[in-house]
Short mmCIF file of C-alpha atoms in Angstrom, two decimals:
data_model
loop_
_atom_site.label_atom_id
_atom_site.label_comp_id
_atom_site.label_asym_id
_atom_site.label_seq_id
_atom_site.Cartn_x
_atom_site.Cartn_y
_atom_site.Cartn_z
CA MET A 27 32.35 11.29 -5.76
CA SER A 28 29.00 13.03 -6.49
CA HIS A 29 27.23 15.09 -3.83
CA TYR A 30 23.47 15.59 -3.51
CA ASP A 31 21.11 17.29 -1.10
CA SER A 32 19.22 14.01 -0.62
CA ILE A 33 19.59 10.43 -1.79
CA VAL A 34 16.45 8.28 -1.98
CA ILE A 35 17.08 4.53 -1.81
CA GLY A 36 14.28 2.45 -3.28
CA ALA A 37 11.69 3.40 -5.92
CA GLY A 38 8.60 1.98 -4.28
CA PHE A 39 5.78 4.48 -3.95
CA GLY A 40 7.18 5.82 -0.67
CA GLY A 41 10.48 6.57 -2.38
CA LEU A 42 8.82 7.99 -5.51
CA GLY A 43 6.64 10.29 -3.39
CA ALA A 44 9.63 11.46 -1.35
CA ALA A 45 11.71 12.11 -4.47
CA ILE A 46 8.96 14.19 -6.11
CA GLN A 47 8.45 16.29 -2.98
CA LEU A 48 12.18 16.84 -2.43
CA ALA A 49 12.69 17.85 -6.07
CA GLU A 50 9.71 20.20 -5.97
CA GLY A 51 11.30 21.70 -2.85
CA GLY A 52 14.37 22.61 -4.88
CA GLN A 53 16.73 19.85 -3.78
CA ARG A 54 19.30 18.05 -5.90
CA VAL A 55 18.15 14.44 -5.58
CA LEU A 56 19.52 11.02 -6.52
CA LEU A 57 17.11 8.06 -6.70
CA LEU A 58 18.70 4.60 -6.53
CA GLU A 59 16.71 1.43 -7.26
CA ALA A 60 18.08 -2.12 -7.18
CA LEU A 61 15.61 -3.44 -9.75
CA LYS A 62 15.30 -2.42 -13.39
CA TYR A 63 11.78 -1.16 -12.75
CA ALA A 64 10.09 0.97 -10.08
CA GLY A 65 7.09 0.24 -7.88
CA GLY A 66 8.29 -2.24 -5.25
CA CYS A 67 5.36 -4.41 -4.18
CA ALA A 68 3.20 -2.57 -6.70
CA ALA A 69 5.51 -3.08 -9.68
CA THR A 70 4.83 -4.53 -13.12
CA PHE A 71 7.50 -7.00 -14.19
CA LYS A 72 8.17 -8.72 -17.51
CA LYS A 73 8.54 -12.45 -18.02
CA GLY A 74 9.03 -13.46 -21.62
CA ASP A 75 6.14 -12.06 -23.63
CA TYR A 76 4.09 -11.28 -20.52
CA GLN A 77 3.74 -8.39 -18.10
CA PHE A 78 2.49 -9.26 -14.62
CA GLU A 79 1.64 -7.19 -11.58
CA ALA A 80 4.11 -8.32 -8.93
CA GLY A 81 1.70 -7.91 -6.04
CA ALA A 82 -0.66 -4.96 -5.58
CA THR A 83 -3.14 -4.70 -8.45
CA LEU A 84 -5.89 -2.30 -7.36
CA PHE A 85 -4.79 1.33 -7.07
CA SER A 86 -6.24 4.22 -5.08
CA GLY A 87 -5.79 7.97 -4.93
CA PHE A 88 -7.29 9.11 -8.25
CA SER A 89 -10.52 10.72 -7.04
CA GLU A 90 -10.90 14.47 -7.40
CA GLY A 91 -8.53 16.24 -5.01
CA GLN A 92 -6.52 13.12 -4.11
CA LEU A 93 -2.74 13.04 -4.36
CA PHE A 94 -2.32 10.98 -7.56
CA GLN A 95 -5.07 12.89 -9.33
CA LYS A 96 -3.26 16.16 -8.48
CA TRP A 97 0.04 14.80 -9.75
CA GLN A 98 -1.55 13.51 -12.94
CA GLN A 99 -2.96 16.96 -13.66
CA ARG A 100 0.30 18.70 -12.76
CA TYR A 101 2.59 16.47 -14.80
CA GLN A 102 0.15 15.36 -17.53
CA TRP A 103 0.89 11.67 -17.09
CA PRO A 104 -0.17 9.68 -20.17
CA ILE A 105 -2.02 7.01 -18.18
CA GLN A 106 -5.58 5.76 -18.17
CA PHE A 107 -7.10 5.24 -14.74
CA GLN A 108 -10.36 3.28 -14.85
CA LYS A 109 -12.90 3.14 -12.07
CA LEU A 110 -14.54 -0.25 -11.90
CA ASN A 111 -18.08 -1.36 -11.17
CA PRO A 112 -17.93 -3.68 -9.35
CA THR A 113 -14.65 -2.65 -7.77
CA ILE A 114 -14.25 -6.18 -6.42
CA CYS A 115 -16.28 -9.32 -7.06
CA PHE A 116 -16.33 -11.12 -3.69
CA ARG A 117 -17.20 -14.83 -3.60
CA SER A 118 -17.39 -17.17 -0.64
CA GLU A 119 -19.16 -20.20 0.77
CA GLN A 120 -21.34 -18.14 3.15
CA LEU A 121 -22.00 -15.11 1.01
CA GLY A 122 -22.24 -16.54 -2.47
CA GLU A 123 -21.33 -13.68 -4.80
CA LEU A 124 -21.24 -10.02 -3.79
CA ASN A 125 -20.38 -7.49 -6.49
CA ILE A 126 -19.01 -4.64 -4.39
CA PRO A 127 -20.09 -1.32 -5.95
CA PRO A 128 -17.94 1.83 -5.82
CA ASN A 129 -20.59 3.49 -3.66
CA ARG A 130 -21.19 3.05 0.06
CA GLU A 131 -24.94 3.68 -0.06
CA ALA A 132 -25.38 1.08 -2.79
CA LEU A 133 -23.36 -1.44 -0.78
CA CYS A 134 -25.42 -0.78 2.37
CA GLU A 135 -28.60 -1.28 0.37
CA GLU A 136 -27.23 -4.55 -1.07
CA TRP A 137 -26.62 -5.88 2.44
CA ALA A 138 -30.02 -4.67 3.66
CA GLN A 139 -31.81 -6.42 0.80
CA ARG A 140 -29.98 -9.67 1.50
CA TYR A 141 -30.67 -9.53 5.23
CA PRO A 142 -33.77 -7.31 5.72
CA LYS A 143 -33.96 -7.90 9.49
CA PHE A 144 -30.56 -6.22 9.85
CA ARG A 145 -31.40 -3.09 7.84
CA PRO A 146 -31.32 -0.70 10.86
CA GLN A 147 -28.01 -2.19 12.00
CA PHE A 148 -26.46 -1.86 8.54
CA GLU A 149 -27.60 1.75 8.23
CA ALA A 150 -26.22 2.64 11.66
CA PHE A 151 -22.93 0.83 11.06
CA PHE A 152 -22.31 2.40 7.64
CA LEU A 153 -23.21 5.83 9.03
CA LEU A 154 -20.48 5.47 11.64
CA GLN A 155 -18.11 4.01 9.07
CA ARG A 156 -18.71 7.00 6.78
CA ARG A 157 -18.03 9.48 9.59
CA VAL A 158 -14.74 7.81 10.48
CA ALA A 159 -13.68 7.56 6.85
CA ASP A 160 -14.63 11.20 6.17
CA ALA A 161 -12.51 12.23 9.15
CA LEU A 162 -9.40 10.28 8.11
CA TRP A 163 -9.31 9.93 4.32
CA PRO A 164 -8.87 13.69 3.59
CA LEU A 165 -5.54 13.46 5.43
CA PHE A 166 -4.24 11.61 2.36
CA ASP A 167 -5.32 14.31 -0.10
CA ASP A 168 -2.47 16.61 0.85
CA PRO A 169 0.82 15.56 2.50
CA TYR A 170 0.91 18.90 4.36
CA ARG A 171 -2.04 17.66 6.43
CA LEU A 172 0.23 15.16 8.15
CA PRO A 173 3.07 16.32 10.40
CA PRO A 174 5.16 18.38 9.97
CA PHE A 175 2.30 20.89 9.84
CA GLY A 176 2.26 24.35 8.36
CA LYS A 177 0.02 27.16 9.65
CA ASP A 178 -2.64 26.51 7.01
CA SER A 179 -2.73 22.81 7.96
CA ILE A 180 -3.14 23.60 11.65
CA ARG A 181 -6.10 25.84 10.85
CA TRP A 182 -7.57 23.11 8.62
CA HIS A 183 -7.30 20.55 11.42
CA TRP A 184 -8.74 22.95 13.99
CA LYS A 185 -11.90 23.38 11.92
CA ARG A 186 -12.31 19.59 11.89
CA LYS A 187 -11.78 18.99 15.61
CA ALA A 188 -15.38 17.82 16.08
CA GLN A 189 -14.81 15.08 13.51
CA TYR A 190 -11.70 13.93 15.34
CA MET A 191 -13.40 13.89 18.73
CA GLN A 192 -15.77 11.16 17.61
CA LEU A 193 -12.76 8.90 16.99
CA LEU A 194 -11.64 8.95 20.63
CA SER A 195 -14.12 6.29 21.74
CA LEU A 196 -12.81 3.93 19.04
CA ILE A 197 -9.08 4.21 19.69
CA ASN A 198 -7.40 1.13 21.19
CA LYS A 199 -10.40 -1.07 20.41
CA PRO A 200 -10.72 -3.86 17.82
CA LEU A 201 -13.30 -3.66 15.04
CA ILE A 202 -15.23 -6.58 16.53
CA THR A 203 -16.37 -4.30 19.37
CA VAL A 204 -18.06 -2.05 16.80
CA LEU A 205 -19.69 -5.02 15.09
CA LYS A 206 -20.95 -6.19 18.49
CA LYS A 207 -22.38 -2.76 19.23
CA TYR A 208 -24.61 -3.06 16.18
CA LYS A 209 -25.14 -6.82 16.68
CA LEU A 210 -23.56 -7.47 13.29
CA ASP A 211 -21.17 -9.95 14.90
CA THR A 212 -24.13 -12.35 14.80
CA LEU A 213 -24.16 -12.24 11.00
CA PRO A 214 -21.25 -14.45 9.82
CA PRO A 215 -21.32 -13.35 6.14
CA PHE A 216 -20.85 -9.69 7.14
CA VAL A 217 -18.06 -10.56 9.58
CA GLU A 218 -16.40 -12.53 6.79
CA TYR A 219 -16.71 -9.56 4.42
CA CYS A 220 -15.12 -7.19 6.95
CA ASN A 221 -12.40 -9.76 7.67
CA ALA A 222 -11.59 -10.11 3.98
CA ILE A 223 -11.35 -6.36 3.31
CA CYS A 224 -9.23 -5.81 6.43
CA GLN A 225 -6.93 -8.67 5.45
CA ILE A 226 -6.03 -7.21 2.05
CA THR A 227 -5.68 -3.63 3.33
CA ILE A 228 -4.41 -3.50 6.92
CA GLN A 229 -3.25 -7.13 7.10
CA THR A 230 -5.35 -8.28 10.05
CA SER A 231 -8.82 -9.45 11.13
CA VAL A 232 -11.84 -7.87 12.80
CA MET A 233 -10.78 -9.52 16.07
CA GLU A 234 -7.49 -7.61 16.05
CA ALA A 235 -7.89 -4.58 13.76
CA GLU A 236 -7.60 -1.11 15.32
CA ALA A 237 -11.16 0.23 14.88
CA PRO A 238 -10.42 3.69 13.37
CA PHE A 239 -8.02 2.17 10.82
CA ALA A 240 -10.42 -0.68 10.04
CA LEU A 241 -13.50 1.52 9.60
CA SER A 242 -11.48 3.85 7.42
CA THR A 243 -10.02 1.08 5.26
CA LEU A 244 -13.52 -0.27 4.57
CA ASP A 245 -13.81 2.90 2.45
CA TYR A 246 -10.90 1.81 0.27
CA ILE A 247 -13.31 0.59 -2.38
CA PHE A 248 -15.00 3.99 -2.64
CA ARG A 249 -11.98 6.32 -2.64
CA GLY A 250 -10.61 6.61 -6.16
CA THR A 251 -9.76 2.92 -6.36
CA GLY A 252 -9.58 1.15 -9.67
CA HIS A 253 -7.40 -0.16 -12.47
CA ILE A 254 -4.49 1.43 -14.33
CA HIS A 255 -4.69 0.43 -17.98
CA GLY A 256 -1.56 -1.46 -18.94
CA GLY A 257 -0.60 -2.15 -15.33
CA VAL A 258 0.82 -0.13 -12.45
CA GLY A 259 4.10 -0.06 -14.36
CA GLU A 260 2.55 2.54 -16.69
CA LEU A 261 2.19 4.84 -13.69
CA THR A 262 5.67 4.22 -12.31
CA GLU A 263 7.22 4.92 -15.72
CA ALA A 264 5.33 8.22 -15.88
CA MET A 265 6.50 9.10 -12.37
CA LEU A 266 10.12 8.32 -13.24
CA GLN A 267 9.90 10.57 -16.29
CA SER A 268 8.47 13.39 -14.16
CA LEU A 269 11.35 12.97 -11.73
CA ARG A 270 13.86 13.20 -14.56
CA ASP A 271 12.09 16.34 -15.81
CA LEU A 272 12.43 17.79 -12.29
CA GLY A 273 16.18 17.20 -12.46
CA VAL A 274 16.32 14.05 -10.31
CA GLN A 275 19.06 11.60 -11.28
CA VAL A 276 17.23 8.27 -11.57
CA THR A 277 19.50 5.22 -11.48
CA LEU A 278 17.88 1.79 -11.86
CA SER A 279 19.49 -1.66 -11.58
CA THR A 280 21.76 -0.20 -8.92
CA ARG A 281 21.83 -2.06 -5.63
CA VAL A 282 23.07 -0.13 -2.61
CA ARG A 283 25.72 -2.02 -0.65
CA GLN A 284 26.40 0.24 2.31
CA VAL A 285 25.35 3.51 3.94
CA THR A 286 27.87 5.17 6.27
CA ARG A 287 28.25 8.45 8.11
CA SER A 288 30.46 11.08 6.48
CA PRO A 289 31.49 14.68 7.23
CA SER A 290 28.88 15.96 4.77
CA GLY A 291 26.12 13.70 6.15
CA TRP A 292 25.99 10.24 4.57
CA THR A 293 27.93 8.24 2.01
CA VAL A 294 26.04 5.69 -0.09
CA GLU A 295 28.01 2.96 -1.87
CA ALA A 296 26.42 1.36 -4.94
CA ARG A 297 27.98 -0.57 -7.83
CA GLY A 298 31.49 0.47 -6.90
CA LYS A 299 30.62 4.17 -6.75
CA GLU A 300 30.18 6.45 -3.77
CA TYR A 301 27.61 9.22 -3.45
CA THR A 302 27.29 11.70 -0.60
CA ALA A 303 24.31 13.68 0.65
CA ARG A 304 23.14 15.66 3.65
CA SER A 305 20.11 13.37 3.98
CA VAL A 306 19.16 9.83 2.99
CA VAL A 307 15.56 8.63 2.63
CA ALA A 308 15.32 4.83 2.61
CA ASN A 309 12.26 3.19 1.05
CA LEU A 310 13.29 -0.18 2.47
CA THR A 311 12.15 -2.76 4.97
CA PRO A 312 13.69 -2.28 8.43
CA HIS A 313 15.66 -5.51 7.86
CA ALA A 314 17.20 -4.19 4.65
CA LEU A 315 18.09 -0.79 6.11
CA GLU A 316 19.71 -2.39 9.15
CA THR A 317 21.88 -4.47 6.81
CA LEU A 318 23.05 -1.37 4.93
CA ILE A 319 24.08 0.69 7.95
CA LYS A 320 26.04 -2.27 9.37
CA HIS A 321 25.22 -1.72 13.03
CA PRO A 322 22.13 -2.27 15.21
CA VAL A 323 19.63 0.52 15.80
CA LYS A 324 17.02 0.00 18.51
CA SER A 325 14.15 1.58 16.58
CA LEU A 326 14.90 -0.53 13.50
CA LYS A 327 14.98 -3.70 15.61
CA ALA A 328 11.52 -2.86 16.93
CA LYS A 329 10.14 -2.19 13.43
CA ALA A 330 11.66 -5.43 12.13
CA LYS A 331 10.05 -7.47 14.91
CA ALA A 332 6.67 -5.88 14.17
CA VAL A 333 6.95 -6.75 10.47
CA GLU A 334 7.97 -10.33 11.34
CA LYS A 335 4.59 -10.83 13.00
CA GLY A 336 2.93 -10.24 9.66
CA TRP A 337 2.71 -11.81 6.25
CA GLY A 338 4.47 -13.06 3.18
CA ALA A 339 2.87 -13.88 -0.16
CA ALA A 340 2.52 -16.88 -2.41
CA MET A 341 1.61 -16.08 -5.99
CA LEU A 342 0.32 -17.60 -9.20
CA TYR A 343 1.17 -15.63 -12.33
CA LEU A 344 -1.19 -16.95 -15.00
CA SER A 345 -1.78 -16.41 -18.66
CA LEU A 346 -5.35 -17.05 -19.73
CA THR A 347 -6.77 -17.98 -23.10
CA ASP A 348 -9.08 -15.09 -23.88
CA HIS A 349 -12.67 -16.21 -24.17
CA PRO A 350 -16.04 -14.46 -24.45
CA GLN A 351 -16.90 -15.78 -20.98
CA LEU A 352 -14.17 -13.55 -19.53
CA PRO A 353 -15.30 -9.93 -19.06
CA GLU A 354 -13.82 -7.44 -21.50
CA LYS A 355 -12.68 -5.04 -18.77
CA ALA A 356 -10.18 -5.73 -16.01
CA ILE A 357 -11.74 -7.56 -13.08
CA HIS A 358 -10.66 -8.23 -9.50
CA ILE A 359 -12.10 -11.32 -7.83
CA GLN A 360 -11.66 -12.02 -4.12
CA CYS A 361 -12.41 -15.63 -3.18
CA VAL A 362 -12.79 -17.68 0.00
CA GLN A 363 -13.11 -21.42 -0.36
CA ASP A 364 -14.00 -22.46 3.21
CA SER A 365 -15.62 -19.74 5.28
CA HIS A 366 -14.76 -21.57 8.51
CA LYS A 367 -11.00 -21.55 7.94
CA PRO A 368 -8.49 -18.68 8.29
CA LEU A 369 -8.23 -16.25 5.40
CA ARG A 370 -4.75 -17.29 4.29
CA SER A 371 -2.68 -20.08 2.77
CA GLY A 372 -4.73 -20.40 -0.41
CA ASN A 373 -8.10 -20.57 1.30
CA HIS A 374 -8.39 -16.82 0.62
CA ILE A 375 -7.10 -15.48 -2.71
CA PHE A 376 -7.18 -12.25 -4.68
CA CYS A 377 -7.24 -12.64 -8.47
CA SER A 378 -6.73 -9.71 -10.85
CA ILE A 379 -7.23 -10.18 -14.60
CA SER A 380 -6.01 -7.76 -17.25
CA ALA A 381 -8.43 -6.14 -19.69
CA ARG A 382 -8.90 -7.50 -23.20
CA THR A 383 -7.55 -4.24 -24.65
CA GLU A 384 -4.27 -4.33 -22.67
CA ASN A 385 -2.34 -5.62 -25.65
CA LYS A 386 1.14 -5.18 -24.15
CA ARG A 387 0.40 -7.51 -21.25
CA ALA A 388 0.27 -10.77 -23.24
CA PRO A 389 0.49 -12.16 -26.79
CA LYS A 390 -2.60 -11.89 -28.95
CA GLY A 391 -5.45 -14.07 -27.76
CA LEU A 392 -4.11 -14.24 -24.19
CA ARG A 393 -4.53 -12.24 -20.99
CA THR A 394 -2.65 -12.17 -17.71
CA ALA A 395 -3.79 -12.76 -14.16
CA THR A 396 -2.07 -12.29 -10.82
CA VAL A 397 -3.35 -14.49 -7.99
CA SER A 398 -2.08 -13.93 -4.45
CA THR A 399 -2.59 -15.29 -0.96
CA HIS A 400 -1.20 -14.49 2.48
CA VAL A 401 1.44 -16.72 4.06
CA HIS A 402 1.73 -16.63 7.85
CA MET A 403 5.40 -15.77 8.20
CA PRO A 404 5.92 -16.55 11.93
CA SER A 405 4.98 -20.16 11.15
CA PHE A 406 6.66 -20.29 7.76
CA GLN A 407 10.02 -18.91 8.90
CA GLY A 408 10.28 -21.62 11.56
CA LEU A 409 10.36 -24.39 8.92
CA GLU A 410 13.39 -26.08 7.40
CA ASP A 411 14.05 -25.34 3.71
CA THR A 412 12.57 -28.65 2.54
CA GLU A 413 9.52 -28.08 4.74
CA LYS A 414 9.12 -24.56 3.31
CA ALA A 415 9.13 -25.93 -0.22
CA ALA A 416 6.47 -28.50 0.65
CA ALA A 417 4.37 -25.91 2.48
CA ILE A 418 4.42 -23.49 -0.47
CA GLU A 419 3.56 -26.29 -2.90
CA GLU A 420 0.52 -27.17 -0.80
CA ILE A 421 -0.51 -23.50 -0.49
CA GLN A 422 -0.33 -23.05 -4.25
CA SER A 423 -2.33 -26.25 -4.80
CA GLN A 424 -4.93 -24.84 -2.41
CA MET A 425 -4.93 -21.56 -4.37
CA ARG A 426 -5.78 -23.50 -7.53
CA ARG A 427 -8.57 -25.39 -5.74
CA THR A 428 -10.06 -22.14 -4.48
CA LEU A 429 -9.81 -20.59 -7.93
CA ALA A 430 -11.41 -23.64 -9.55
CA LEU A 431 -14.30 -23.60 -7.08
CA ARG A 432 -15.00 -19.86 -6.82
CA ALA A 433 -13.83 -18.58 -10.23
CA PRO A 434 -14.24 -21.49 -12.68
CA GLU A 435 -14.49 -19.04 -15.59
CA VAL A 436 -10.87 -18.13 -14.84
CA TYR A 437 -9.53 -21.55 -13.90
CA GLY A 438 -10.95 -23.17 -17.02
CA TYR A 439 -8.88 -20.98 -19.34
CA ILE A 440 -5.42 -21.17 -17.74
CA HIS A 441 -2.81 -21.30 -20.50
CA THR A 442 0.41 -21.05 -18.46
CA ASP A 443 0.98 -21.15 -14.71
CA MET A 444 4.07 -19.61 -13.08
CA THR A 445 4.40 -19.86 -9.31
CA ALA A 446 6.13 -17.61 -6.78
CA SER A 447 6.97 -18.18 -3.12
CA PRO A 448 8.01 -15.58 -0.51
CA ARG A 449 11.58 -16.20 -1.68
CA THR A 450 10.58 -15.51 -5.30
CA PHE A 451 8.62 -12.44 -4.20
CA GLU A 452 11.76 -11.22 -2.46
CA ARG A 453 13.61 -11.50 -5.78
CA PHE A 454 10.89 -9.66 -7.71
CA THR A 455 10.52 -6.85 -5.17
CA ARG A 456 13.69 -6.88 -2.98
CA ARG A 457 11.46 -7.25 0.09
CA THR A 458 13.51 -9.04 2.76
CA HIS A 459 12.30 -12.67 3.11
CA GLY A 460 9.28 -11.71 0.99
CA TYR A 461 7.48 -9.78 3.77
CA VAL A 462 4.51 -7.81 2.44
CA GLY A 463 2.08 -5.25 3.77
CA GLY A 464 4.17 -3.71 6.52
CA THR A 465 2.99 -3.96 10.12
CA PRO A 466 -0.47 -5.45 10.76
CA ARG A 467 -2.75 -2.80 12.26
CA ASN A 468 -3.64 -4.77 15.37
CA PHE A 469 -5.44 -2.66 17.95
CA GLY A 470 -3.43 -0.59 20.39
CA TRP A 471 -1.87 2.80 20.97
CA HIS A 472 1.27 1.73 19.12
CA ASN A 473 -0.53 2.45 15.84
CA TYR A 474 -0.16 6.17 16.48
CA GLN A 475 3.56 6.09 17.15
CA GLY A 476 5.47 7.78 14.40
CA ILE A 477 2.71 10.24 13.61
CA PHE A 478 5.44 12.87 13.82
CA PRO A 479 8.27 11.80 11.49
CA LYS A 480 11.72 11.57 12.92
CA PRO A 481 14.96 10.18 11.50
CA ILE A 482 16.24 6.71 12.34
CA LEU A 483 19.66 8.33 12.78
CA PRO A 484 20.56 11.99 12.18
CA ASN A 485 19.43 12.84 8.61
CA LEU A 486 18.64 9.18 7.86
CA TRP A 487 14.91 8.73 7.27
CA MET A 488 12.71 5.76 6.47
CA VAL A 489 9.53 5.59 4.36
CA GLY A 490 7.28 2.77 3.14
CA ASP A 491 4.60 0.51 4.54
CA SER A 492 6.56 -0.10 7.77
CA VAL A 493 6.28 3.60 8.62
CA PHE A 494 3.22 5.69 9.53
CA PRO A 495 0.71 6.08 7.87
CA GLY A 496 1.37 2.57 6.60
CA GLN A 497 -0.25 0.34 4.01
CA SER A 498 -1.45 0.98 0.43
CA THR A 499 0.30 2.72 -2.42
CA LEU A 500 -1.52 5.96 -1.59
CA ALA A 501 -0.54 5.86 2.09
CA THR A 502 3.11 5.10 1.34
CA ALA A 503 3.27 7.88 -1.28
CA VAL A 504 1.74 10.38 1.15
CA GLY A 505 4.13 9.12 3.84
CA GLY A 506 7.06 9.68 1.50
CA CYS A 507 5.90 13.25 0.80
CA ARG A 508 5.45 14.17 4.44
CA THR A 509 8.88 12.72 5.32
CA ALA A 510 10.33 14.81 2.49
CA ASN A 511 8.64 17.86 4.03
CA ALA A 512 10.38 17.07 7.33
CA VAL A 513 13.72 16.79 5.48
CA LEU A 514 13.14 20.12 3.72
CA LYS A 515 12.25 21.91 6.95
CA LYS A 516 15.24 20.47 8.78
CA ASP A 517 17.58 21.42 5.94
CA TRP A 518 16.09 24.93 5.80
CA ARG A 519 16.69 25.44 9.52
CA GLN A 520 20.26 24.19 9.17
CA THR A 521 20.88 26.42 6.15
CA THR A 522 19.56 29.54 7.88
CA LYS A 523 21.83 28.88 10.84
CA GLU A 524 24.79 28.83 8.49
CA LEU A 525 23.78 32.00 6.58
CA PRO A 526 25.31 35.37 7.49
CA ASP A 527 22.81 37.55 9.38
CA VAL A 528 22.35 39.83 6.38
CA HIS A 529 20.89 36.94 4.36
CA LYS A 530 18.68 35.29 7.00
CA GLN A 531 15.70 37.56 6.40
CA ALA A 532 15.64 36.49 2.76
CA ALA A 533 15.46 32.79 3.59
CA ARG A 534 12.04 31.22 3.91
CA THR A 535 10.55 27.84 4.66
CA PRO A 536 9.70 25.73 1.59
CA SER A 537 5.96 25.84 0.87
#
C-alpha cells in the first residue's frame, strides 16, 4: 500500500490546479484519472483519425498576469494560445450577425452604431459592467486572493474595498434589474445577447442570473479568451508533464472504486490497489463523490440537488470538408434559430471549428467541429429511456436545422456526423448523467456560500464547477489552487502540533 500526503481524484482543471499547487507546496501527490486523457468537460478525445473537443472549446486565463499565463511562463509549456478577432461570431433572427470583438469599447460602439438612440444607455451599462468586472476578475489572477487569505492578500483586498462596495447594491438581484435600470430591457436583441452569453458561462438567463456574476461573465470575451492550437488536449498534456516533473505520480485510465476513512486519513481503492493519504481532493460531481464514500453526506446531497436543476449537453461531432469559404483560423459561432424560443434544445447552439493548420485534428483536407446545445435535465431525467432517445434525436435534428440556417458555410461541408447525448457525454467525461456547467448562478445569497473552503468530511475536499468560484476552466483551476492552499495550511498546522517544541520555531506556513 502506497502512502501520499494528498490524493487528487479527477484530472479536470480543478484537479490539475489542485495537484500543481499541492506539489509546489512540497507535498507527495498522487493524481488518479478514470479516463486515458485529462481535462474533464474541457478534454480533447480521439475517435478514429479525428480529435474532437469534448465540450468546452474557448479557453480563458492567458492574458498578462492571469493564472494560465503565469504557469505557461513558469513551466515553458509548448502550446500556442491564439487570441481571436472576433472572439465569437453571434448570429440570430433578431440580431443578424454580430462579430464580438475582444474589446469592450469596440463592442459598446458596435451596439451604439446599430441602435443610435440607445447610445447613452449602452455607455452607462458598459461602464457599470466594466467596474464590476474590474472588481472581480483580478481575483482569478492569483489563487491567494481567494480564501484562505495570507497577509499580503488581506492588504490587497483592503486597498480595493471601494471597488467592492459598489457591488453591494447588485447582490441578490437578477441581471434583468440592471437592464431595466438602463432601459435596455426594451431592446430585445441586446437582451438576447446577454441571455446567450450568460447561458454559455453561468448557465442561466438574465431573468435569473445573479447580477455581479452576470456582469462579470459578460467580460469573459475580453479576458484572455481564445483558442489553443491543436485543442485543449495540448494544454492538458503539458500540465500533466509539468506535474510529473514536480514529482506527482500521474495515473490515467484508473477508475476509483471507493474512498474510506483510515487511521492515516483516507484510503482510496482503484484497480485492485489501495492508496492512503492524509487528504483527498475530489474533482468530481457531488453525485460521483457520494457514490465513492458509500454513505450520505448532507452537504453533498444539497450540492447534488443544485446541479440537478441545471443542464446536460447534446453534441454533434463533425468533420468538415475544408473549403476556401471556411476561414483559415479557428472560429467559434454561436447561433440562435428562433429568438422567441428558449436558448436550449438545439434552438441555441455553439459551434467551434478547428483551424486549417491543426493537422493532427483530422485527415488531410478535413477539419473538425464540435457543436453543442443545452438539455434541460429536470425535464429530460423524468422521461422513460425510449422517450429520452426520441427527445435527443429531435434535439439533434433541431441542432442541424439551426446550423443550416445560421451557419450554412459550415453545414454545407459536413463530411461525417457523430452524435452524443447526455449519456454519451457521461462516457466521454465521467460526468454523472452527463450534467455540465455546475450549478446555475441564479440570483440569491446562496451564490456566496463556500467562499471559504471547507472539507466535505475531515480532510476530504471537493473542487470543480460545483464548488465556489464555479464555472469555466479558469475558475475551476483557481478553485483547485485555493482548495490546495487550504489543505497545505491545515496540514502545516497539524504538523507543527506534532513537532517537538524545539522544532516548532523552524516550521513556517507554505507561501
